[in-house]
JSON list of C-alpha atoms in Angstrom, two decimals:
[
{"chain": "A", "resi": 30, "resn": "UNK", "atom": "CA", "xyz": [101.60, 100.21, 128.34]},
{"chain": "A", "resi": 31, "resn": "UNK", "atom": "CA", "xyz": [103.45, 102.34, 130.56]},
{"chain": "A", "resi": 32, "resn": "UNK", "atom": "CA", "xyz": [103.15, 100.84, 133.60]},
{"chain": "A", "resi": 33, "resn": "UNK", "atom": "CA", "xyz": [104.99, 97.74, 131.99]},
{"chain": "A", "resi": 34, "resn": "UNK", "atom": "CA", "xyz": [102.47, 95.05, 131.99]},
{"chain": "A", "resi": 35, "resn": "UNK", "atom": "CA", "xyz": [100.81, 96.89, 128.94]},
{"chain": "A", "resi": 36, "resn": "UNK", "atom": "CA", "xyz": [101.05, 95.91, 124.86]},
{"chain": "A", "resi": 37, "resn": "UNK", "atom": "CA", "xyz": [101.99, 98.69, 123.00]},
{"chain": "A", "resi": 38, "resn": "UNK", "atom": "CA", "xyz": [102.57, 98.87, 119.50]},
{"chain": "A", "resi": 39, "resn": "UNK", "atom": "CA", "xyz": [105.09, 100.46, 116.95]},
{"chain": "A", "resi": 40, "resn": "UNK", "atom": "CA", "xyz": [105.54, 100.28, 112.88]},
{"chain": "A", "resi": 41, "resn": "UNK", "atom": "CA", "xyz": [106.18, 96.91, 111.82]},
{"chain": "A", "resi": 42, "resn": "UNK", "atom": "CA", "xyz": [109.85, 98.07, 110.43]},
{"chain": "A", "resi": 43, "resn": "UNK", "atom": "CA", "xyz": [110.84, 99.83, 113.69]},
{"chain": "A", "resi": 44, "resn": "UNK", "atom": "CA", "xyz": [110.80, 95.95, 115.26]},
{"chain": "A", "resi": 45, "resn": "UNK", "atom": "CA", "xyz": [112.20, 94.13, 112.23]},
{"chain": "A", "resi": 46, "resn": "UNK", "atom": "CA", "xyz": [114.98, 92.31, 114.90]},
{"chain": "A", "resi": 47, "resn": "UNK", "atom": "CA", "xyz": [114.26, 88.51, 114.51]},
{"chain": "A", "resi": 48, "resn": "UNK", "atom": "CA", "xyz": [116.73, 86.31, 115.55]},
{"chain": "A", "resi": 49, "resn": "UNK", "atom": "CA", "xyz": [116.54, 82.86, 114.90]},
{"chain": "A", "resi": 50, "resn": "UNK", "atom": "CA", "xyz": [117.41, 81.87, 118.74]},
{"chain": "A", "resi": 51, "resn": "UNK", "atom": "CA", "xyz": [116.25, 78.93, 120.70]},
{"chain": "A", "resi": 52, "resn": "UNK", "atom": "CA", "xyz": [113.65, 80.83, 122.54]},
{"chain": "A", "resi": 53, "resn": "UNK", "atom": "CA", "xyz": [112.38, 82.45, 118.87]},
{"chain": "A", "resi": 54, "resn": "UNK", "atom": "CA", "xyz": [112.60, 78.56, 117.30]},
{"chain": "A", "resi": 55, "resn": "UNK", "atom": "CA", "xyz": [111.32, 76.97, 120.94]},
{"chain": "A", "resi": 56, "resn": "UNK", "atom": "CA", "xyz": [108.29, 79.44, 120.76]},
{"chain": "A", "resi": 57, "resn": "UNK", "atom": "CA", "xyz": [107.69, 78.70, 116.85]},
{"chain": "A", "resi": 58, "resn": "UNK", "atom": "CA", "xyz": [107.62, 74.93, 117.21]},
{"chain": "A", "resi": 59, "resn": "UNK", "atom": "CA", "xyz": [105.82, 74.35, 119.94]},
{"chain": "A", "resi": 60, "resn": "UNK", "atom": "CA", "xyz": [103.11, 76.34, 119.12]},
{"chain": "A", "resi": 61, "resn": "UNK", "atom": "CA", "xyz": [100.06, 73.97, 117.24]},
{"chain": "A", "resi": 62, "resn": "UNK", "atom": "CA", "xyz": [99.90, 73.28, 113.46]},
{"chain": "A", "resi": 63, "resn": "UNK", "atom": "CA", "xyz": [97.32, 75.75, 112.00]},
{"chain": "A", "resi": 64, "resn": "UNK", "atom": "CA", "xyz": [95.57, 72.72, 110.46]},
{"chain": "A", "resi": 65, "resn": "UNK", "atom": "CA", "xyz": [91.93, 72.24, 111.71]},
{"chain": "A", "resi": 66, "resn": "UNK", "atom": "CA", "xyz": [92.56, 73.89, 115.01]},
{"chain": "A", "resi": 67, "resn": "UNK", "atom": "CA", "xyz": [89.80, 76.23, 116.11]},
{"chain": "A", "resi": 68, "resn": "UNK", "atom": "CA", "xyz": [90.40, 80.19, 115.64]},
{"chain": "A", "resi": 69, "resn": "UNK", "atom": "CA", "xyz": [91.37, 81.04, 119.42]},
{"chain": "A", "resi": 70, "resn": "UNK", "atom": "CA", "xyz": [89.86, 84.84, 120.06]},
{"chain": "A", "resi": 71, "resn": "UNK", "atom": "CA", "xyz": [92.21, 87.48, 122.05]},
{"chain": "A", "resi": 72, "resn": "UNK", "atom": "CA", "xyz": [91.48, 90.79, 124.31]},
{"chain": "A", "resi": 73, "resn": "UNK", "atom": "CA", "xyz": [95.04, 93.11, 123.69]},
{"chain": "A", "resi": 74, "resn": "UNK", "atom": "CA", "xyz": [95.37, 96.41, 125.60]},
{"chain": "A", "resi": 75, "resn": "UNK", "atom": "CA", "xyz": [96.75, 99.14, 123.63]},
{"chain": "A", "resi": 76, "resn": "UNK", "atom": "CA", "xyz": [97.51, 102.79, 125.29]},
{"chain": "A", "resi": 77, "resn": "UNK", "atom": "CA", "xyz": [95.18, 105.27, 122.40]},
{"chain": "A", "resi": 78, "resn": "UNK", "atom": "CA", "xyz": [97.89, 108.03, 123.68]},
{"chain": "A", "resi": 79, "resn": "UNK", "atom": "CA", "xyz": [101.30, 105.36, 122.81]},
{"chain": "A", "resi": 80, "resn": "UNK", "atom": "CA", "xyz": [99.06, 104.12, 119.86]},
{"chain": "A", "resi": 81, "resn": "UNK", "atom": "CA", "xyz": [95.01, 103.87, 118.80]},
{"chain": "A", "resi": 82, "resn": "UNK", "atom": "CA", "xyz": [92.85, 101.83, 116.95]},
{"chain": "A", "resi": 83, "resn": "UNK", "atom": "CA", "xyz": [92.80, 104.48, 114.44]},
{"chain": "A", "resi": 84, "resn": "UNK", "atom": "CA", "xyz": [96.69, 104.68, 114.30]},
{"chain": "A", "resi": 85, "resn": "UNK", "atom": "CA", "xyz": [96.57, 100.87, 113.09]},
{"chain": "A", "resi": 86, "resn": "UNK", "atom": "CA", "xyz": [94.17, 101.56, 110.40]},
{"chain": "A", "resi": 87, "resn": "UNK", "atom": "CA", "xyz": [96.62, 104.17, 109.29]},
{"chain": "A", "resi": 88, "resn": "UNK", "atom": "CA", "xyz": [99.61, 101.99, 109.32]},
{"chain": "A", "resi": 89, "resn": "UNK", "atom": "CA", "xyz": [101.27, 100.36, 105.99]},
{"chain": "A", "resi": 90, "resn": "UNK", "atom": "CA", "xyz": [99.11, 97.24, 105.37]},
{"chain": "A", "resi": 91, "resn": "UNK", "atom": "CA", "xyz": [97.05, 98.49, 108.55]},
{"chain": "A", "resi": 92, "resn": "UNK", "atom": "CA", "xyz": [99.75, 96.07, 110.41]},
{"chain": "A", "resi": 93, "resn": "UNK", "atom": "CA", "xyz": [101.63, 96.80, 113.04]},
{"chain": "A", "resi": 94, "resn": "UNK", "atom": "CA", "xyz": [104.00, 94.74, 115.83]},
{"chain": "A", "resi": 95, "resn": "UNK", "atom": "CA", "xyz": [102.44, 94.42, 119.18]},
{"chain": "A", "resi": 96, "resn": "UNK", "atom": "CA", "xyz": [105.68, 94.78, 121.69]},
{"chain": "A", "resi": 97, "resn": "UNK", "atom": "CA", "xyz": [106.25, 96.46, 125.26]},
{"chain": "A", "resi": 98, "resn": "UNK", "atom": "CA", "xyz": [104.47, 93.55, 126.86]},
{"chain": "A", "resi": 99, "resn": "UNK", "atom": "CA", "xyz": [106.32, 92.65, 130.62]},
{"chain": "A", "resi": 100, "resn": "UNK", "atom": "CA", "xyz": [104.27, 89.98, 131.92]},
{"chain": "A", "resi": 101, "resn": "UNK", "atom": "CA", "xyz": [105.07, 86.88, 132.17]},
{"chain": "A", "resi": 102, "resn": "UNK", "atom": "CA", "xyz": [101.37, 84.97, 131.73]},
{"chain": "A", "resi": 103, "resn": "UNK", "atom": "CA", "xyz": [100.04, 87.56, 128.64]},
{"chain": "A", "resi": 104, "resn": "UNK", "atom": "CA", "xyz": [103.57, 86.75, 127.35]},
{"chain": "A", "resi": 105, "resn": "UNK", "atom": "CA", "xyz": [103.26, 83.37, 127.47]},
{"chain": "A", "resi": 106, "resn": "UNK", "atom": "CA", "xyz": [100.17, 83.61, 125.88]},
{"chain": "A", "resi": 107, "resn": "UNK", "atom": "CA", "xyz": [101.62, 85.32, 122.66]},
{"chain": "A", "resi": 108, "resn": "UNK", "atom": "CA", "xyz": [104.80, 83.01, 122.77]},
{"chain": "A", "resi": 109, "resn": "UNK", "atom": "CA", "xyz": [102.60, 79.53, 123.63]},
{"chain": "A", "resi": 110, "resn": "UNK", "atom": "CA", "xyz": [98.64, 80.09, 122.60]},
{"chain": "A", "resi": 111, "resn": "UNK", "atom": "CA", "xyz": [98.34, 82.70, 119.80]},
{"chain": "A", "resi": 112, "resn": "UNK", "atom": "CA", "xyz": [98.11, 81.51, 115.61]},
{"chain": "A", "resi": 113, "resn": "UNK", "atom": "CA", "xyz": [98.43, 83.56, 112.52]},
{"chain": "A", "resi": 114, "resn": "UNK", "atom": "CA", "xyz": [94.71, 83.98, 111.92]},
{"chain": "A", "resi": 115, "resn": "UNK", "atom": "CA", "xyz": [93.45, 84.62, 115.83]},
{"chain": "A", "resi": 116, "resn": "UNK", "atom": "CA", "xyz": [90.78, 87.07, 116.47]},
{"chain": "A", "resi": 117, "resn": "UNK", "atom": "CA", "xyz": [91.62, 90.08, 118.25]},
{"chain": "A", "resi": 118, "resn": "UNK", "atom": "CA", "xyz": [89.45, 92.55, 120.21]},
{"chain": "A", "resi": 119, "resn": "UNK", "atom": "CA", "xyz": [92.01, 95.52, 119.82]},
{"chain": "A", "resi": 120, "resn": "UNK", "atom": "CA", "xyz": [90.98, 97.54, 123.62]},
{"chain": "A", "resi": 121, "resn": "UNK", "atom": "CA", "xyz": [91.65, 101.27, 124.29]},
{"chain": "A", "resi": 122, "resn": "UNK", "atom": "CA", "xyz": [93.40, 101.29, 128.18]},
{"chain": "A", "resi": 123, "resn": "UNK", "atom": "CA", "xyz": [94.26, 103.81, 130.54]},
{"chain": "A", "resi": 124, "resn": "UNK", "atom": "CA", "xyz": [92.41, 106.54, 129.04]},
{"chain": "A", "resi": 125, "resn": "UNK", "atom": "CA", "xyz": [88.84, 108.27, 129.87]},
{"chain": "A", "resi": 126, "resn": "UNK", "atom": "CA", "xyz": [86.47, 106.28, 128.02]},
{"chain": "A", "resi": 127, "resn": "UNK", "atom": "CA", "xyz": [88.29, 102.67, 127.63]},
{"chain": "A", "resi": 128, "resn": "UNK", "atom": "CA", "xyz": [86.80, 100.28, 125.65]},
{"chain": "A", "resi": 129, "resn": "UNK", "atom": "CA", "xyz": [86.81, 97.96, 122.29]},
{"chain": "A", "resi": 130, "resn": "UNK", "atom": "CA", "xyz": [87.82, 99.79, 119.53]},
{"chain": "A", "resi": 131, "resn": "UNK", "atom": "CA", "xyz": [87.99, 97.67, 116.25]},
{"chain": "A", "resi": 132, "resn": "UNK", "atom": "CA", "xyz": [88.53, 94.05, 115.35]},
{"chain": "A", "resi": 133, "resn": "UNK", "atom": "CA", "xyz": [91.79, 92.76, 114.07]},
{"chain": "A", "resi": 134, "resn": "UNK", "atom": "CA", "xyz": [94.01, 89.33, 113.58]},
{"chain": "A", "resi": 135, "resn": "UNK", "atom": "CA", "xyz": [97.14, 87.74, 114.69]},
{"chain": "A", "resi": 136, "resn": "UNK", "atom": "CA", "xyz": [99.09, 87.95, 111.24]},
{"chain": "A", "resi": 137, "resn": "UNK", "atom": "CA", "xyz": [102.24, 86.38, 112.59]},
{"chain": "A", "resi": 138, "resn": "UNK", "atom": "CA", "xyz": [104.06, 83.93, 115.09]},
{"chain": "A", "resi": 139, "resn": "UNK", "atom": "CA", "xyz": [105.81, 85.32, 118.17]},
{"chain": "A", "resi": 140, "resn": "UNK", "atom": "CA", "xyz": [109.61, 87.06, 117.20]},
{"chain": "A", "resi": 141, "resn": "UNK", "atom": "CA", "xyz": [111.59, 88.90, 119.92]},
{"chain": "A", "resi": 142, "resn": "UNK", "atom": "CA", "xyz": [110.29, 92.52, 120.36]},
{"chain": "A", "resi": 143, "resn": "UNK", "atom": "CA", "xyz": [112.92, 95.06, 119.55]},
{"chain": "A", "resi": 144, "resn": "UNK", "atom": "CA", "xyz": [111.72, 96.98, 122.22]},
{"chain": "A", "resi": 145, "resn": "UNK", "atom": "CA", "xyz": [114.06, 95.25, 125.11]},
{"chain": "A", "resi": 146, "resn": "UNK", "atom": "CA", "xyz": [117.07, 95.62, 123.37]},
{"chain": "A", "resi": 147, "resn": "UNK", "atom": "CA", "xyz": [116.65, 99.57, 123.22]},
{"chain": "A", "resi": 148, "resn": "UNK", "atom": "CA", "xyz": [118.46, 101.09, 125.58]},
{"chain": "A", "resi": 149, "resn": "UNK", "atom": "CA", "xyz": [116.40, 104.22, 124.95]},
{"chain": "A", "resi": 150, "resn": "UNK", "atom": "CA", "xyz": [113.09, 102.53, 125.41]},
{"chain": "A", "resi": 151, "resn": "UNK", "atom": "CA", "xyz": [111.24, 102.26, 128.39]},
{"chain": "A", "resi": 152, "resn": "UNK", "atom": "CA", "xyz": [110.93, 98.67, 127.38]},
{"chain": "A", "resi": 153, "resn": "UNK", "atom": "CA", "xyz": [114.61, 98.30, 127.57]},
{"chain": "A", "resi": 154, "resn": "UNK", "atom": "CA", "xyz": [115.00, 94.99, 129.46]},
{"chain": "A", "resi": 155, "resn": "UNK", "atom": "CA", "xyz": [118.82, 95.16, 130.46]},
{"chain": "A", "resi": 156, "resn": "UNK", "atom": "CA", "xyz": [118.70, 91.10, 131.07]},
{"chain": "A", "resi": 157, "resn": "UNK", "atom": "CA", "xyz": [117.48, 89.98, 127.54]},
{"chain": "A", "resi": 158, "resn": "UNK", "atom": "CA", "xyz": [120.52, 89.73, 124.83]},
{"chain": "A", "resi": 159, "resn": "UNK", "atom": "CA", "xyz": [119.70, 88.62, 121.24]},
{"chain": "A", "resi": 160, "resn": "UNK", "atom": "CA", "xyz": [121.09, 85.48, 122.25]},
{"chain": "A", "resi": 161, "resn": "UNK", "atom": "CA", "xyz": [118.41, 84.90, 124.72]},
{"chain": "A", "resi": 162, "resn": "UNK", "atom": "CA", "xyz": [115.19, 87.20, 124.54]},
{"chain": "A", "resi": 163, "resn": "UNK", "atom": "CA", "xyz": [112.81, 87.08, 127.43]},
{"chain": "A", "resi": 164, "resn": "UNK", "atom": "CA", "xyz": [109.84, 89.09, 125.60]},
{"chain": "A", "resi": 165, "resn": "UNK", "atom": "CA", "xyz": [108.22, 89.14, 122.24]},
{"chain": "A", "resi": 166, "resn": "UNK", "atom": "CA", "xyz": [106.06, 90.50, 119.93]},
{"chain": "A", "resi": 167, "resn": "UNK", "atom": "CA", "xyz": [103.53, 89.37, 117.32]},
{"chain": "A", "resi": 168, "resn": "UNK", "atom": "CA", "xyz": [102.16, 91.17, 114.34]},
{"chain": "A", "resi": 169, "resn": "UNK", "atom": "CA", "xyz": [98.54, 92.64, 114.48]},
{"chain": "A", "resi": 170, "resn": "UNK", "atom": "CA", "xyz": [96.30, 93.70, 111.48]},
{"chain": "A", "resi": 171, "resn": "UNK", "atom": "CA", "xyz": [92.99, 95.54, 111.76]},
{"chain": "A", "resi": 172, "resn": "UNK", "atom": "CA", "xyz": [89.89, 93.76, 110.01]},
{"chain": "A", "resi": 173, "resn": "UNK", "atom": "CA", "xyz": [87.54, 96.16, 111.00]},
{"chain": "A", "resi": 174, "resn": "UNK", "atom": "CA", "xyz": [86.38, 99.26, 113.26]},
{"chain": "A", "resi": 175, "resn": "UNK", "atom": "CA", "xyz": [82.86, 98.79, 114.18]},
{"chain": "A", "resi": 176, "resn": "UNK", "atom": "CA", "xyz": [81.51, 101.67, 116.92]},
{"chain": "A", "resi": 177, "resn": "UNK", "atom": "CA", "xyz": [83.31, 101.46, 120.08]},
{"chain": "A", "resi": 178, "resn": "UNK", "atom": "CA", "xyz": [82.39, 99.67, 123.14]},
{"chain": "A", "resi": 179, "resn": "UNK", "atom": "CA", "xyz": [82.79, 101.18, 126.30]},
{"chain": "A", "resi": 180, "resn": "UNK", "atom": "CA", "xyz": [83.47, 99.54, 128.51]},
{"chain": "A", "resi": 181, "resn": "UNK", "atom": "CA", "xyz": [80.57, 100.25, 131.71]},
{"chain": "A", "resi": 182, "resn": "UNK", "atom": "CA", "xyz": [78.16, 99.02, 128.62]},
{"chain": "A", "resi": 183, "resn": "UNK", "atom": "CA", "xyz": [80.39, 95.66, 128.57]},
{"chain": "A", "resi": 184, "resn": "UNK", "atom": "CA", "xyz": [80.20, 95.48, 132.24]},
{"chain": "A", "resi": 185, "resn": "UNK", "atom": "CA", "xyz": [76.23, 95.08, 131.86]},
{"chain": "A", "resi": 186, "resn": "UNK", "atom": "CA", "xyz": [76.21, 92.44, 128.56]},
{"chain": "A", "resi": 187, "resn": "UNK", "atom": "CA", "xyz": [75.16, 89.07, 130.23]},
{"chain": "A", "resi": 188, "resn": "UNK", "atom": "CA", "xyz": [76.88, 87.31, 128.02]},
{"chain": "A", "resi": 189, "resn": "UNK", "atom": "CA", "xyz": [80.33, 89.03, 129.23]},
{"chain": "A", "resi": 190, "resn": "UNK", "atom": "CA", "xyz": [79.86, 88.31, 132.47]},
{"chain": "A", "resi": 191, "resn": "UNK", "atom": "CA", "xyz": [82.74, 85.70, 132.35]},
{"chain": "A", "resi": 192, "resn": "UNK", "atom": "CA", "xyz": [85.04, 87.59, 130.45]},
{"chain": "A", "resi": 193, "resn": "UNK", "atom": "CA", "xyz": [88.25, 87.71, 132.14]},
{"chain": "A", "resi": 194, "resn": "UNK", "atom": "CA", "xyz": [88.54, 91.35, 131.10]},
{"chain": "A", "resi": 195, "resn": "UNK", "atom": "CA", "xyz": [85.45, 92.45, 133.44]},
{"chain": "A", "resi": 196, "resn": "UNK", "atom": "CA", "xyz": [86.40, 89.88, 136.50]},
{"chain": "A", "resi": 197, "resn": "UNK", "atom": "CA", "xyz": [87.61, 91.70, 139.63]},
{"chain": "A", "resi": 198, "resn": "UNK", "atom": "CA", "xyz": [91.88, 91.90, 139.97]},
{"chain": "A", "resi": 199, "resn": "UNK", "atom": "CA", "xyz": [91.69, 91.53, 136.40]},
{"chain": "A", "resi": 200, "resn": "UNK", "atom": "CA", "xyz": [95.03, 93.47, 134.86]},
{"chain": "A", "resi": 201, "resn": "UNK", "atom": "CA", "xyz": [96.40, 91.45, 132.18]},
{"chain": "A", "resi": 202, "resn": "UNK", "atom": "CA", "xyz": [97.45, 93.11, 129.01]},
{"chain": "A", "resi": 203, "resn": "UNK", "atom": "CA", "xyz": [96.24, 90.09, 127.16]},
{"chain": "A", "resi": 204, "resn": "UNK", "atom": "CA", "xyz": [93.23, 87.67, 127.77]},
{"chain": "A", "resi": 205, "resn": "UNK", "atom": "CA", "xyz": [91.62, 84.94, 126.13]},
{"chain": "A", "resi": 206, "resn": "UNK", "atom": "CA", "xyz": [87.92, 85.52, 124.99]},
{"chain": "A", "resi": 207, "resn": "UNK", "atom": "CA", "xyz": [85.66, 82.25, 124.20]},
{"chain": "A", "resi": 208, "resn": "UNK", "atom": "CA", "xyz": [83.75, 82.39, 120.85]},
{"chain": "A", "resi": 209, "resn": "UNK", "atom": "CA", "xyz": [80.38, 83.20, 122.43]},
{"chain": "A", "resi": 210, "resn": "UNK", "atom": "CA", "xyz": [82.06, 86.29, 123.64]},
{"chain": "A", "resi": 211, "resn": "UNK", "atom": "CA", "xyz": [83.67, 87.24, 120.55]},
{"chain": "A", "resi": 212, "resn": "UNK", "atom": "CA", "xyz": [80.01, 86.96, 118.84]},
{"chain": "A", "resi": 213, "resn": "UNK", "atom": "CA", "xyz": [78.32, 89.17, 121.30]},
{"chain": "A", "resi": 214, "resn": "UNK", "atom": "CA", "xyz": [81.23, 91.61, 121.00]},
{"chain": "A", "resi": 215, "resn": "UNK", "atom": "CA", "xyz": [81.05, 91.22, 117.41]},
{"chain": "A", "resi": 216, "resn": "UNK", "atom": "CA", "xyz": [77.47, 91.63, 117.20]},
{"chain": "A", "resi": 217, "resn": "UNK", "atom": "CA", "xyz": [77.17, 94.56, 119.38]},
{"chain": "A", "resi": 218, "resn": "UNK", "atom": "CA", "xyz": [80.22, 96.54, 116.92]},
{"chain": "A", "resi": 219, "resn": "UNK", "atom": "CA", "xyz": [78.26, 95.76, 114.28]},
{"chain": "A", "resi": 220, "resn": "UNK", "atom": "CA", "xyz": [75.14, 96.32, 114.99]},
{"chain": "A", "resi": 221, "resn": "UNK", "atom": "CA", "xyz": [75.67, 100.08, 117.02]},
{"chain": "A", "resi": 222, "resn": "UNK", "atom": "CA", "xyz": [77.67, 100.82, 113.63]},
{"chain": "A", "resi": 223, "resn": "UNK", "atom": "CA", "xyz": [74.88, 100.76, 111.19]}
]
């Protein structure tokens, strides 16, 4: 978010720029084939106040492009780790009740995020060019809201107790979550929702 190690997200038209680079085509190809490779699950911060859950669900095709990310590791993990079809616990940060707030999917491979080439934006990265982008984005599309998961009631679900989310230090934008933490996440949205 703000602080510059946050994602944030904007309409998928407002970050349209995709040049076909060597970083973009680097990214693309060394990423694994989508064929009988496990669904890898993701935490991604998201500022409610830059944009919410809620706004996502509002979105055209509830999509949107997840860009303003400025670390180097969460990065990497968009660039080198995510797949079209990754789960994604979509997490309210920096606000006064932070928390899950819905359930949505990686819908597309890494592109550069617009964001760094606005001069306007305090994304603006006056180091990447077109040429060579040093950030990008992904496309995100909610699946499904559930009830929302604070987190202090996280902080007390055994089976989170790994999560990299809830570990002490713990500030990256994005995390991995293993599958048995997805299910208890899922499980617990669900089942509060009914």
């Amino acid at each position: 978010g703000k602080n510059g190690t946050g994602g944030a997200l904007i309409p998928k038209a407002v970050a349209s720029i995709r040049c076909a680079t060597a970083f973009f085509m680097r990214a693309r190809f060394s990423r694994r084939l989508n064929l009988g490779v496990q669904m890898a699950y993701w935490l991604m911060k998201s500022e409610p106040d830059e944009v919410s859950f809620d706004d996502v669900l509002a979105a055209p095709q509830k999509t949107v492009a997840w860009f303003g990310v400025r670390n180097y590791q969460a990065r990497n993990f968009m660039r080198d780790q995510m797949k079209v079809g990754d789960g994604v616990l979509f997490y309210h940060s920096s606000c006064a009740v932070p928390g899950v707030a819905g359930i949505a999917e990686v819908v597309s491979g890494p592109y550069p995020d617009a964001s760094q080439f606005d001069k306007k934006s305090h994304y603006y990265d006056p180091k990447a060019t077109p040429e060579q982008p040093r950030w990008i984005s992904v496309d995100v599309k909610a699946v499904e809201e559930g009830s929302y998961l604070p987190l202090s009631e996280m902080r007390i679900m055994p089976e989170l107790e790994d999560m990299v989310l809830l570990q002490k230090g713990s500030r990256l934008s994005i995390t991995p979550v293993t599958a048995a933490q997805w299910k208890a996440v899922l499980k617990r949205l669900r089942s509060a929702a009914k």
